[in-house]
């Protein structure tokens, strides 16, 4: 049995007893029932994931999966491909948005080279060289990668979860991405799983203009026609129209779910990874939170397909894990509310008439 | 000149130079322009408010304004009026939702008796006895309070800002409320300023059933008919259909704006206070953030009237400042992002093609 198969088998249902205990406690807290909305739902889901009403959430890790995309040759991005390695160095120098926000949230940032075109020279302890190939092939004309490479990408994500568990400990995982061009494979994946047309699933990414958007939609139409991805074969979808970092994110989610660790999925690219993960292991959906709603069109349909409600809607379109890392604060808040609010009995407050 | 008039005169325009500097820096940071969405807008507004790109935000105070409402005699709430003082003791014992969340955010909680029906016995240092009267009169049959009491309520809020500035320091203010029955005056205020009908402005509060909702709408129709509040006279609106805690919140907002302190307005009741404040001093709107979108119908129209975008939408319907205190974390995050992300030049990252 492969690591991927073993991991999928290890993903089980939530702990219904712990969820029920959390729901029962929510009803006893000094507030109108349900008045903390999504925060109540989060606390109940975290209990189901971890089996505990007050699990530690102090070991928070953002993993930024980075890779390049052959499809950038088609002119689908507003930024040149050289920005992928430049931003990786920026992450490793603590200069990017994800670094600033992770620091504020109290999360660590790990950067993984899943398939950047250029070599990355760094001995930073939070850099992991797991390069599968120097960028994917151009999906407009053929498959992004081999089926074996797709499996390798997912298993790399699973292995990163193991690495973080062993080296630092891990109790809240936050997914992130970097890869110029990666909204294009993500839109192709979104269209494949949700049934959206390429024009419905395609947005402006880092900021292309109207002509660029039409070109990008045409590229995705060509990619789907050339590759014929089948949503019943998620590994095949990743191989045909995916990206190495998207496979890595799918692996992060599966690895976290197998270890009963809550995972906060970032925006458009991370949700493409989540579609692959949920396609392989539908039970993994219960371990996911959606960090935020991206500006990218198509994201809403992806979240609906997964049954996820985004915790934030700050009009982000950045990736890196920036939306999800802010949502980590809300997940922590939810657990604190469940545990730290007094009950009606403790506080001698009258209940509803 | 009264304290209220002096305070209104002290509220000036935002610092356009500081805002422009913040916007210019945002454009130089290593991310696509605009990709941090509302977080960028917040950082620019905070710069305009404070005159600084990196103002201290370490002195965060939630002020929970508490008061009772004669209109509860009409059966408009799911909870008995005795819950107002019970919850005040719960706040002072650190047992309520606002305590749990404020602790997590690093904010202090101050509780003000603006007009609770029962006497509150407490020598807690964070309790302020500023009782104007033991509850308002029943707005279904006449004015909630005298015009002089309305002014006194607002000036009390202004004085609380002064108190916090002098005793602990204050650089981020978060409004909160407690008062069984207080969605009823808030709906009446919302209808007065936005033009919504009573049925469009009235929700279920802490959880009344269908019959209760119809009764509540009828009470608000009677209140508007009996009092004829005029939106051109905001002090009169407060006196006729308001509440002591709502006036206190209006005062908090005016006091913060006069001192160029950002203020995060909580949900439905706090936004009713914001409508009074903005009616008296339109320039105060620039100093406000909307912490979250409440479940209460009518809140959306109130926010639109004020030109505010809610930072969170967690389906809360609790009050106390719970939504706003979580949003404080986002305001801090916005300032950290503006200051801590490297520029394209610093990080040697290529800009848009």
XYZ file of C-alpha atoms in Angstrom:
706
model
C 0.000 0.000 0.000
C 1.386 3.420 -0.888
C 1.783 6.244 1.622
C -1.112 7.992 -0.096
C -3.392 4.977 0.280
C -2.377 4.494 3.917
C -3.042 8.145 4.666
C -6.467 8.086 3.036
C -7.379 4.996 5.057
C -6.284 6.708 8.271
C -8.812 9.531 7.822
C -11.852 8.647 9.906
C -15.088 10.285 10.988
C -15.103 13.068 13.569
C -15.424 12.237 17.264
C -19.198 12.532 17.634
C -19.034 12.289 21.427
C -16.666 15.234 21.740
C -18.726 17.263 19.252
C -21.883 16.550 21.241
C -20.186 17.570 24.493
C -19.064 20.825 22.906
C -22.568 21.535 21.579
C -24.060 20.780 24.988
C -21.645 23.146 26.682
C -22.362 25.894 24.123
C -26.044 25.699 25.110
C -25.155 26.256 28.778
C -22.955 29.315 28.301
C -24.177 32.759 29.384
C -25.373 33.995 25.999
C -28.455 33.348 23.886
C -28.158 29.936 22.208
C -26.453 30.256 18.843
C -25.611 33.938 19.313
C -21.904 33.392 18.639
C -22.773 31.991 15.210
C -19.866 30.479 13.310
C -17.644 30.632 16.399
C -19.914 28.055 18.024
C -19.806 25.838 14.931
C -16.013 26.064 14.824
C -15.659 25.045 18.472
C -17.893 22.023 17.918
C -15.978 20.983 14.799
C -12.591 21.399 16.494
C -13.832 19.171 19.317
C -14.877 16.565 16.767
C -11.520 16.780 15.014
C -9.295 16.618 18.079
C -11.526 14.725 20.505
C -11.014 17.524 23.028
C -13.027 20.572 24.055
C -9.870 22.540 24.830
C -7.127 21.179 22.584
C -3.785 22.979 22.489
C -3.504 25.209 19.416
C -0.135 26.711 20.228
C 1.815 24.912 17.499
C 0.503 26.768 14.491
C 2.313 26.291 11.199
C 1.774 27.965 7.862
C 3.204 25.855 5.045
C 3.789 27.795 1.837
C 3.986 25.341 -1.050
C 5.846 26.879 -4.001
C 6.052 25.785 -7.617
C 6.273 27.070 -11.176
C 3.993 26.538 -14.125
C 4.840 25.854 -17.755
C 1.580 27.524 -18.728
C 3.100 30.945 -17.944
C 4.547 30.684 -21.485
C 0.999 31.490 -22.649
C 1.058 34.921 -20.949
C -1.546 34.143 -18.273
C -0.006 36.167 -15.411
C 0.523 39.850 -14.667
C 3.884 39.068 -13.060
C 6.964 37.386 -14.618
C 7.777 33.812 -13.511
C 11.050 34.998 -11.925
C 8.885 36.352 -9.102
C 8.317 32.835 -7.723
C 11.931 32.362 -6.508
C 12.194 36.063 -5.588
C 9.170 35.728 -3.320
C 10.538 32.498 -1.830
C 13.651 34.405 -0.767
C 11.359 37.143 0.557
C 9.510 34.511 2.657
C 12.813 33.156 3.964
C 13.911 36.708 4.857
C 10.627 37.285 6.724
C 9.659 40.100 4.355
C 6.389 38.968 2.795
C 2.786 39.521 3.821
C 2.516 35.975 5.176
C 5.521 36.602 7.422
C 4.067 39.834 8.825
C 0.668 38.270 9.489
C 1.981 34.937 10.793
C 4.171 36.804 13.264
C 1.126 38.720 14.493
C -0.889 35.494 14.844
C 1.968 33.583 16.459
C 2.376 31.025 13.669
C 5.584 29.694 12.128
C 6.161 29.759 8.376
C 7.702 26.840 6.490
C 8.469 27.192 2.775
C 8.619 24.130 0.538
C 10.123 24.095 -2.965
C 7.715 21.698 -4.636
C 8.822 22.524 -8.163
C 10.278 25.979 -8.659
C 11.938 26.435 -12.074
C 15.083 28.028 -10.632
C 17.318 26.423 -8.008
C 16.786 27.895 -4.530
C 19.972 28.442 -2.541
C 19.098 28.555 1.147
C 20.056 26.801 4.326
C 17.243 28.455 6.275
C 15.862 25.953 8.785
C 12.307 26.667 7.626
C 13.109 25.906 3.964
C 12.464 22.423 2.621
C 13.834 21.486 -0.809
C 11.386 18.907 -2.114
C 11.575 19.868 -5.783
C 9.831 17.301 -7.949
C 10.759 18.990 -11.238
C 11.733 22.526 -12.315
C 8.148 23.608 -13.036
C 5.221 21.785 -14.632
C 4.693 21.305 -18.343
C 2.387 23.681 -20.230
C -1.165 22.425 -19.558
C -2.458 24.238 -22.647
C -0.825 21.534 -24.764
C -0.604 18.462 -22.521
C -0.375 17.095 -18.994
C 1.204 19.201 -16.247
C 3.083 16.219 -14.844
C 3.120 12.433 -14.829
C 0.701 10.494 -12.657
C 3.682 9.320 -10.599
C 4.785 12.920 -10.041
C 1.251 13.808 -8.955
C 1.345 11.081 -6.327
C 4.825 12.244 -5.311
C 3.553 15.822 -4.862
C 0.731 14.712 -2.578
C 2.981 12.375 -0.607
C 5.452 15.226 -0.158
C 2.709 17.265 1.486
C 1.892 14.328 3.744
C 5.583 14.014 4.645
C 5.806 17.730 5.503
C 3.046 17.202 8.084
C 5.090 14.347 9.581
C 8.213 16.522 9.546
C 6.487 19.355 11.439
C 4.931 16.953 13.951
C 8.315 15.457 14.745
C 10.456 18.584 14.710
C 8.310 21.241 16.361
C 4.937 19.708 17.070
C 1.853 20.669 15.081
C -1.702 21.246 16.252
C -3.077 23.777 13.753
C -2.089 23.688 10.100
C -2.492 26.603 7.695
C -2.033 26.088 3.968
C -0.360 28.594 1.690
C 0.939 28.805 -1.866
C 3.337 30.682 -4.113
C 3.659 30.171 -7.822
C 3.341 32.689 -10.633
C 0.655 31.380 -12.971
C -1.023 29.128 -10.428
C -4.516 30.569 -10.657
C -4.654 29.054 -14.169
C -4.333 25.385 -13.074
C -6.533 26.207 -10.075
C -9.292 27.493 -12.377
C -8.945 24.354 -14.506
C -9.303 22.204 -11.366
C -12.281 24.285 -10.191
C -14.016 23.857 -13.556
C -13.355 20.114 -13.506
C -14.856 19.466 -10.078
C -17.647 22.056 -9.920
C -18.833 22.024 -13.515
C -18.262 25.773 -13.890
C -17.338 26.854 -17.405
C -13.773 28.188 -17.853
C -15.102 31.758 -18.023
C -17.042 31.249 -14.778
C -13.996 29.740 -13.045
C -11.372 32.231 -14.207
C -10.416 35.517 -12.575
C -7.699 38.124 -12.823
C -5.170 36.462 -10.523
C -2.522 38.976 -9.511
C -4.122 41.582 -11.773
C -4.304 40.908 -15.521
C -6.298 43.267 -17.747
C -9.344 42.461 -19.885
C -7.313 41.132 -22.817
C -5.234 39.042 -20.444
C -8.376 37.608 -18.888
C -9.766 36.542 -22.282
C -6.400 34.961 -23.137
C -6.366 33.124 -19.807
C -9.894 31.768 -20.315
C -8.915 30.529 -23.796
C -5.823 28.824 -22.332
C -7.972 27.025 -19.745
C -10.412 25.944 -22.466
C -7.463 24.511 -24.399
C -6.109 22.825 -21.259
C -9.428 21.113 -20.558
C -9.834 20.072 -24.207
C -6.283 18.751 -24.468
C -6.291 16.887 -21.147
C -9.916 15.840 -20.553
C -9.550 15.715 -16.740
C -12.045 13.374 -15.037
C -13.336 14.476 -11.583
C -13.781 10.798 -10.660
C -9.979 10.470 -10.883
C -8.591 13.257 -8.643
C -4.977 12.099 -8.999
C -5.452 12.263 -12.752
C -6.877 15.790 -12.502
C -3.783 16.901 -10.573
C -1.482 15.260 -13.123
C -3.301 16.683 -16.137
C -4.084 20.287 -15.161
C -2.560 20.773 -11.697
C 0.626 22.054 -10.176
C 3.250 20.670 -7.841
C 2.349 23.100 -5.057
C -1.350 22.290 -5.482
C -0.567 18.605 -5.020
C 1.543 19.497 -2.002
C -1.394 21.362 -0.477
C -3.670 18.365 -1.078
C -1.092 16.282 0.775
C -0.932 18.724 3.681
C -4.704 18.456 4.081
C -4.736 14.658 3.910
C -1.822 14.398 6.340
C -3.468 16.759 8.814
C -6.785 14.901 8.588
C -5.066 11.558 9.144
C -3.552 12.948 12.358
C -6.787 14.660 13.470
C -5.211 18.105 13.154
C -7.489 21.008 12.092
C -6.375 22.523 8.797
C -7.259 26.002 7.601
C -7.409 26.165 3.833
C -6.392 29.513 2.330
C -7.968 30.980 -0.817
C -8.264 30.011 -4.471
C -5.129 27.912 -4.995
C -5.349 26.158 -1.622
C -8.999 25.373 -2.284
C -7.992 23.765 -5.583
C -5.721 21.547 -3.465
C -8.646 20.899 -1.143
C -10.763 19.739 -4.098
C -8.077 17.187 -4.964
C -7.827 16.084 -1.313
C -11.600 15.782 -0.890
C -11.837 13.922 -4.196
C -9.363 11.349 -2.885
C -10.791 11.230 0.668
C -14.240 12.789 1.129
C -13.917 12.411 4.925
C -11.065 14.943 4.830
C -13.651 17.715 4.338
C -14.579 17.481 8.032
C -11.041 18.459 9.042
C -10.989 21.593 6.898
C -11.878 25.184 7.640
C -12.049 27.729 4.846
C -9.923 30.659 5.968
C -11.444 33.277 3.703
C -13.369 34.000 0.550
C -11.076 35.013 -2.266
C -11.877 37.732 -4.791
C -11.249 35.154 -7.551
C -14.475 34.206 -9.289
C -15.102 30.513 -8.975
C -13.986 30.324 -5.353
C -17.571 30.454 -4.097
C -18.535 27.416 -6.181
C -15.461 25.525 -4.971
C -16.380 26.206 -1.338
C -19.991 25.178 -1.964
C -18.749 21.941 -3.545
C -16.739 21.257 -0.379
C -19.532 22.406 1.963
C -17.261 25.021 3.549
C -18.195 28.466 4.876
C -15.360 31.005 4.616
C -14.502 32.558 7.977
C -13.312 35.872 6.539
C -14.149 37.984 3.504
C -11.541 40.715 3.408
C -11.391 40.906 -0.414
C -7.963 39.267 -0.475
C -6.428 37.939 -3.672
C -2.897 37.213 -2.530
C -2.502 33.608 -1.441
C 0.608 32.671 0.585
C -1.763 31.593 3.381
C -2.568 35.212 4.294
C -6.329 34.755 4.673
C -6.040 31.428 6.451
C -3.488 32.639 8.975
C -5.832 35.436 10.083
C -8.614 32.876 10.367
C -6.401 30.882 12.748
C -7.072 33.640 15.240
C -10.805 33.028 14.879
C -10.391 29.280 15.387
C -8.455 29.982 18.570
C -11.116 32.497 19.627
C -13.814 29.878 19.134
C -12.056 27.419 21.427
C -11.451 30.090 24.032
C -15.133 31.119 23.944
C -16.266 27.515 24.429
C -13.998 27.016 27.402
C -13.789 30.413 29.074
C -17.393 31.680 29.115
C -19.235 30.915 32.359
C -22.367 28.771 32.299
C -25.799 30.089 33.356
C -25.484 28.048 36.546
C -21.951 29.260 37.361
C -22.870 32.913 36.823
C -26.401 32.746 38.281
C -27.885 34.267 35.133
C -31.536 33.594 34.262
C -32.219 31.602 31.110
C -34.617 32.318 28.260
C -38.271 32.759 29.263
C -20.720 75.792 24.992
C -21.665 72.345 26.286
C -19.244 69.435 26.440
C -21.202 67.857 23.593
C -20.853 70.950 21.405
C -17.146 71.259 22.224
C -16.582 67.612 21.374
C -18.409 67.870 18.065
C -16.321 70.913 17.141
C -13.120 69.040 17.974
C -13.827 66.344 15.360
C -11.909 67.264 12.249
C -11.071 65.719 8.900
C -8.618 62.840 8.626
C -4.907 63.557 8.110
C -4.758 63.401 4.314
C -0.968 63.491 4.258
C -0.626 60.450 6.496
C -3.301 58.589 4.520
C -1.490 59.354 1.273
C 1.809 58.150 2.729
C 0.170 54.915 3.825
C -1.391 54.390 0.390
C 1.948 55.085 -1.278
C 3.696 52.551 0.942
C 0.994 49.935 0.271
C 1.771 50.236 -3.452
C 5.461 49.515 -2.812
C 4.995 46.391 -0.694
C 5.857 42.965 -2.113
C 2.358 41.894 -3.146
C 0.095 42.740 -6.062
C -1.442 46.199 -5.543
C -4.699 45.917 -3.642
C -4.325 42.200 -2.974
C -4.765 42.622 0.787
C -8.177 44.191 0.168
C -9.835 45.644 3.246
C -6.632 45.295 5.275
C -5.041 47.906 3.008
C -8.032 50.222 3.388
C -7.923 49.865 7.173
C -4.223 50.730 7.347
C -4.790 53.858 5.247
C -7.747 54.928 7.397
C -5.864 54.323 10.654
C -3.038 56.495 9.327
C -5.543 59.237 8.536
C -7.100 58.950 11.978
C -3.910 58.913 14.015
C -1.547 60.796 11.713
C 0.901 57.876 11.959
C 1.674 54.873 9.774
C 2.553 52.746 12.808
C 0.538 54.098 15.731
C 0.578 52.173 19.011
C -2.568 50.046 19.403
C -1.612 48.375 22.660
C -4.154 50.206 24.828
C -7.299 48.517 23.631
C -10.447 49.045 25.659
C -13.883 47.520 25.263
C -16.515 49.677 26.932
C -19.755 47.826 27.635
C -22.530 50.371 28.106
C -25.419 48.874 30.092
C -28.975 50.095 30.540
C -32.554 48.937 30.935
C -35.628 49.672 28.868
C -39.153 50.446 29.967
C -40.385 48.935 26.708
C -39.650 45.435 28.047
C -43.069 45.769 29.721
C -44.483 45.140 26.235
C -42.920 41.650 26.061
C -40.381 42.438 23.327
C -37.504 40.255 24.603
C -36.880 36.526 24.962
C -35.042 37.133 28.240
C -36.356 38.739 31.467
C -35.070 42.232 32.335
C -33.347 40.858 35.453
C -30.705 39.486 33.076
C -29.211 42.968 32.555
C -27.781 43.246 36.105
C -26.990 39.522 36.182
C -24.898 39.894 33.052
C -23.200 43.004 34.420
C -22.007 40.939 37.394
C -20.941 38.259 34.932
C -18.849 40.868 33.048
C -17.305 42.041 36.319
C -16.484 38.426 37.226
C -14.846 37.895 33.814
C -17.378 35.224 32.891
C -19.092 36.543 29.768
C -18.300 36.094 26.087
C -16.825 39.586 25.865
C -14.433 38.755 28.704
C -13.253 35.545 27.050
C -12.731 37.214 23.676
C -11.228 40.448 25.033
C -8.693 38.392 26.989
C -7.731 36.558 23.809
C -7.376 39.845 21.890
C -5.514 41.580 24.717
C -8.172 44.220 25.387
C -9.456 45.481 28.730
C -13.174 45.527 29.538
C -14.848 48.461 31.287
C -18.516 48.212 32.279
C -20.628 51.342 32.660
C -24.024 51.459 34.377
C -25.752 54.011 32.183
C -29.209 53.258 33.468
C -29.766 49.770 34.825
C -33.083 49.386 36.669
C -31.527 47.604 39.668
C -28.707 49.024 41.793
C -25.340 47.450 40.984
C -23.170 46.712 44.021
C -19.568 46.508 42.913
C -16.259 48.085 43.738
C -14.546 46.469 40.768
C -12.027 48.937 39.320
C -13.422 48.411 35.822
C -16.994 49.271 36.856
C -18.236 52.826 36.441
C -21.538 53.838 38.053
C -22.902 56.555 35.768
C -26.580 55.712 36.159
C -28.762 58.430 34.650
C -32.024 56.815 35.706
C -33.182 53.284 36.609
C -34.165 52.384 33.045
C -35.857 54.378 30.282
C -39.585 55.027 30.023
C -41.680 52.808 27.746
C -41.193 54.158 24.205
C -44.420 52.528 23.047
C -46.321 55.243 24.899
C -43.947 58.220 25.085
C -40.361 59.449 25.144
C -37.619 57.179 26.482
C -35.989 60.028 28.378
C -35.832 63.809 28.536
C -33.739 65.756 26.074
C -31.448 66.735 28.953
C -30.975 63.077 29.893
C -30.136 62.303 26.271
C -27.397 64.936 26.319
C -26.217 63.588 29.679
C -25.983 60.038 28.247
C -23.843 61.177 25.331
C -21.646 63.352 27.542
C -21.170 60.396 29.888
C -19.759 58.388 26.961
C -17.450 61.287 26.118
C -16.319 61.416 29.768
C -15.595 57.660 29.789
C -13.165 58.199 26.911
C -11.445 60.918 28.954
C -11.368 58.618 31.991
C -9.698 55.794 30.058
C -7.199 58.143 28.431
C -6.138 59.478 31.811
C -6.179 56.267 33.855
C -4.752 53.644 31.514
C -4.192 55.281 28.155
C -6.382 54.530 25.169
C -5.459 54.048 21.536
C -8.120 51.662 20.209
C -11.712 51.858 21.434
C -14.239 49.055 21.062
C -17.918 49.694 21.769
C -20.192 47.200 23.480
C -23.664 47.074 24.995
C -25.826 45.193 27.454
C -29.508 45.817 28.011
C -32.427 43.405 27.790
C -34.850 44.906 25.290
C -32.326 47.136 23.547
C -32.836 45.838 20.028
C -36.284 47.489 20.168
C -35.026 51.103 20.529
C -32.197 50.265 18.125
C -34.710 49.164 15.483
C -36.683 52.367 16.059
C -33.492 54.416 15.584
C -32.581 52.404 12.465
C -36.032 53.012 10.972
C -35.796 56.723 11.758
C -32.442 57.307 10.062
C -32.546 54.824 7.173
C -36.204 55.024 6.210
C -36.695 51.287 6.662
C -40.193 50.303 7.783
C -40.476 48.848 11.306
C -40.869 45.338 9.880
C -37.726 45.787 7.759
C -35.755 47.126 10.725
C -36.850 44.584 13.333
C -35.282 41.198 14.064
C -35.469 38.493 16.690
C -32.967 39.969 19.150
C -31.881 37.320 21.620
C -34.342 34.875 20.078
C -38.059 35.683 20.156
C -40.495 33.485 18.213
C -42.785 34.490 15.329
C -45.534 35.829 17.593
C -42.972 37.775 19.600
C -41.547 39.264 16.424
C -44.978 40.508 15.278
C -45.575 41.979 18.746
C -42.172 43.699 18.643
C -42.835 45.199 15.204
C -46.199 46.523 16.443
C -44.477 48.057 19.489
C -41.966 49.844 17.256
C -44.789 51.119 15.027
C -46.481 52.502 18.142
C -43.205 54.023 19.364
C -42.630 55.834 16.077
C -46.253 57.024 15.942
C -46.248 58.214 19.548
C -42.864 59.972 19.402
C -42.451 61.119 15.776
C -38.630 61.113 15.917
C -36.986 63.460 13.393
C -33.663 62.300 11.849
C -32.624 65.947 11.485
C -32.610 66.134 15.303
C -30.395 63.231 16.445
C -30.479 64.248 20.108
C -34.257 64.237 19.889
C -34.235 60.760 18.305
C -32.168 59.466 21.230
C -34.510 61.112 23.752
C -37.667 59.868 22.063
C -36.883 56.255 21.095
C -33.365 55.583 22.394
C -31.691 54.124 25.407
C -29.162 55.314 27.947
C -26.536 52.813 26.787
C -27.149 53.804 23.157
C -26.496 57.430 24.050
C -23.394 56.344 25.935
C -22.124 54.544 22.840
C -22.740 57.641 20.713
C -20.659 59.549 23.247
C -17.838 57.006 23.134
C -17.661 57.406 19.374
C -17.682 61.202 19.495
C -15.084 61.246 22.265
C -12.792 58.873 20.374
C -13.144 60.864 17.154
C -12.362 64.120 18.962
C -9.116 62.559 20.220
C -8.266 60.916 16.862
C -8.626 57.451 18.331
C -9.929 54.677 16.019
C -13.206 53.244 17.277
C -14.592 49.846 16.333
C -18.373 49.824 16.407
C -19.950 46.503 17.390
C -23.240 45.199 15.958
C -26.858 46.315 15.920
C -27.107 48.319 19.156
C -23.693 49.947 18.791
C -24.536 50.897 15.222
C -27.699 52.591 16.482
C -25.367 54.631 18.700
C -23.198 55.317 15.652
C -26.236 56.669 13.775
C -26.833 59.141 16.605
C -23.132 60.095 16.660
C -22.935 60.540 12.886
C -26.159 62.526 12.919
C -24.603 64.946 15.397
C -21.143 64.986 13.764
C -20.948 63.558 10.236
C -17.138 63.768 10.343
C -17.154 61.134 13.099
C -17.906 58.483 10.458
C -14.285 58.622 9.324
C -13.099 57.473 12.739
C -15.357 54.413 12.835
C -14.812 50.837 11.756
C -17.707 48.410 11.668
C -16.569 45.353 13.604
C -19.022 42.886 12.137
C -22.305 42.359 10.378
C -25.029 41.346 12.804
C -27.692 38.756 12.067
C -30.312 41.411 12.949
C -32.202 42.556 9.872
C -31.766 46.258 9.350
C -28.080 46.255 10.255
C -27.050 46.218 6.607
C -29.072 49.363 5.877
C -27.610 51.100 8.936
C -24.064 50.308 7.774
C -24.874 51.498 4.254
C -26.241 54.743 5.696
C -22.933 55.235 7.530
C -20.814 54.116 4.561
C -19.196 51.362 6.637
C -18.061 47.912 5.509
C -18.265 45.283 8.261
C -14.919 43.562 8.843
C -16.399 40.262 9.999
C -19.561 38.303 9.275
C -19.614 35.468 11.783
C -23.421 35.415 12.153
C -23.216 36.924 15.635
C -26.271 38.317 17.413
C -24.893 38.852 20.891
C -23.635 42.391 21.345
C -21.390 43.137 24.367
C -18.691 44.191 21.869
C -17.984 40.579 20.878
C -17.807 41.170 17.126
C -15.894 44.410 17.423
C -13.264 43.017 19.776
C -12.412 40.280 17.274
C -12.192 42.937 14.565
C -9.613 44.743 16.701
C -7.274 41.924 15.783
C -7.833 42.713 12.102
C -7.154 46.418 12.627
C -3.882 45.522 14.340
C -3.090 43.074 11.527
C -3.643 45.819 8.958
C -1.161 48.114 10.665
C 1.385 45.308 11.013
C 1.033 44.456 7.313
C 1.590 48.079 6.278
C 4.706 48.374 8.384
C 6.264 44.906 8.364
C 6.026 43.785 4.722
C 9.187 44.489 2.712
C 9.032 46.760 -0.333
C 9.834 45.543 -3.863
C 13.112 47.447 -3.666
C 14.086 46.064 -0.250
C 13.356 42.482 -1.266
C 14.590 42.727 -4.886
C 11.307 41.383 -6.218
C 10.233 42.226 -9.793
C 7.127 44.367 -10.207
C 4.124 43.853 -12.456
C 4.877 43.517 -16.185
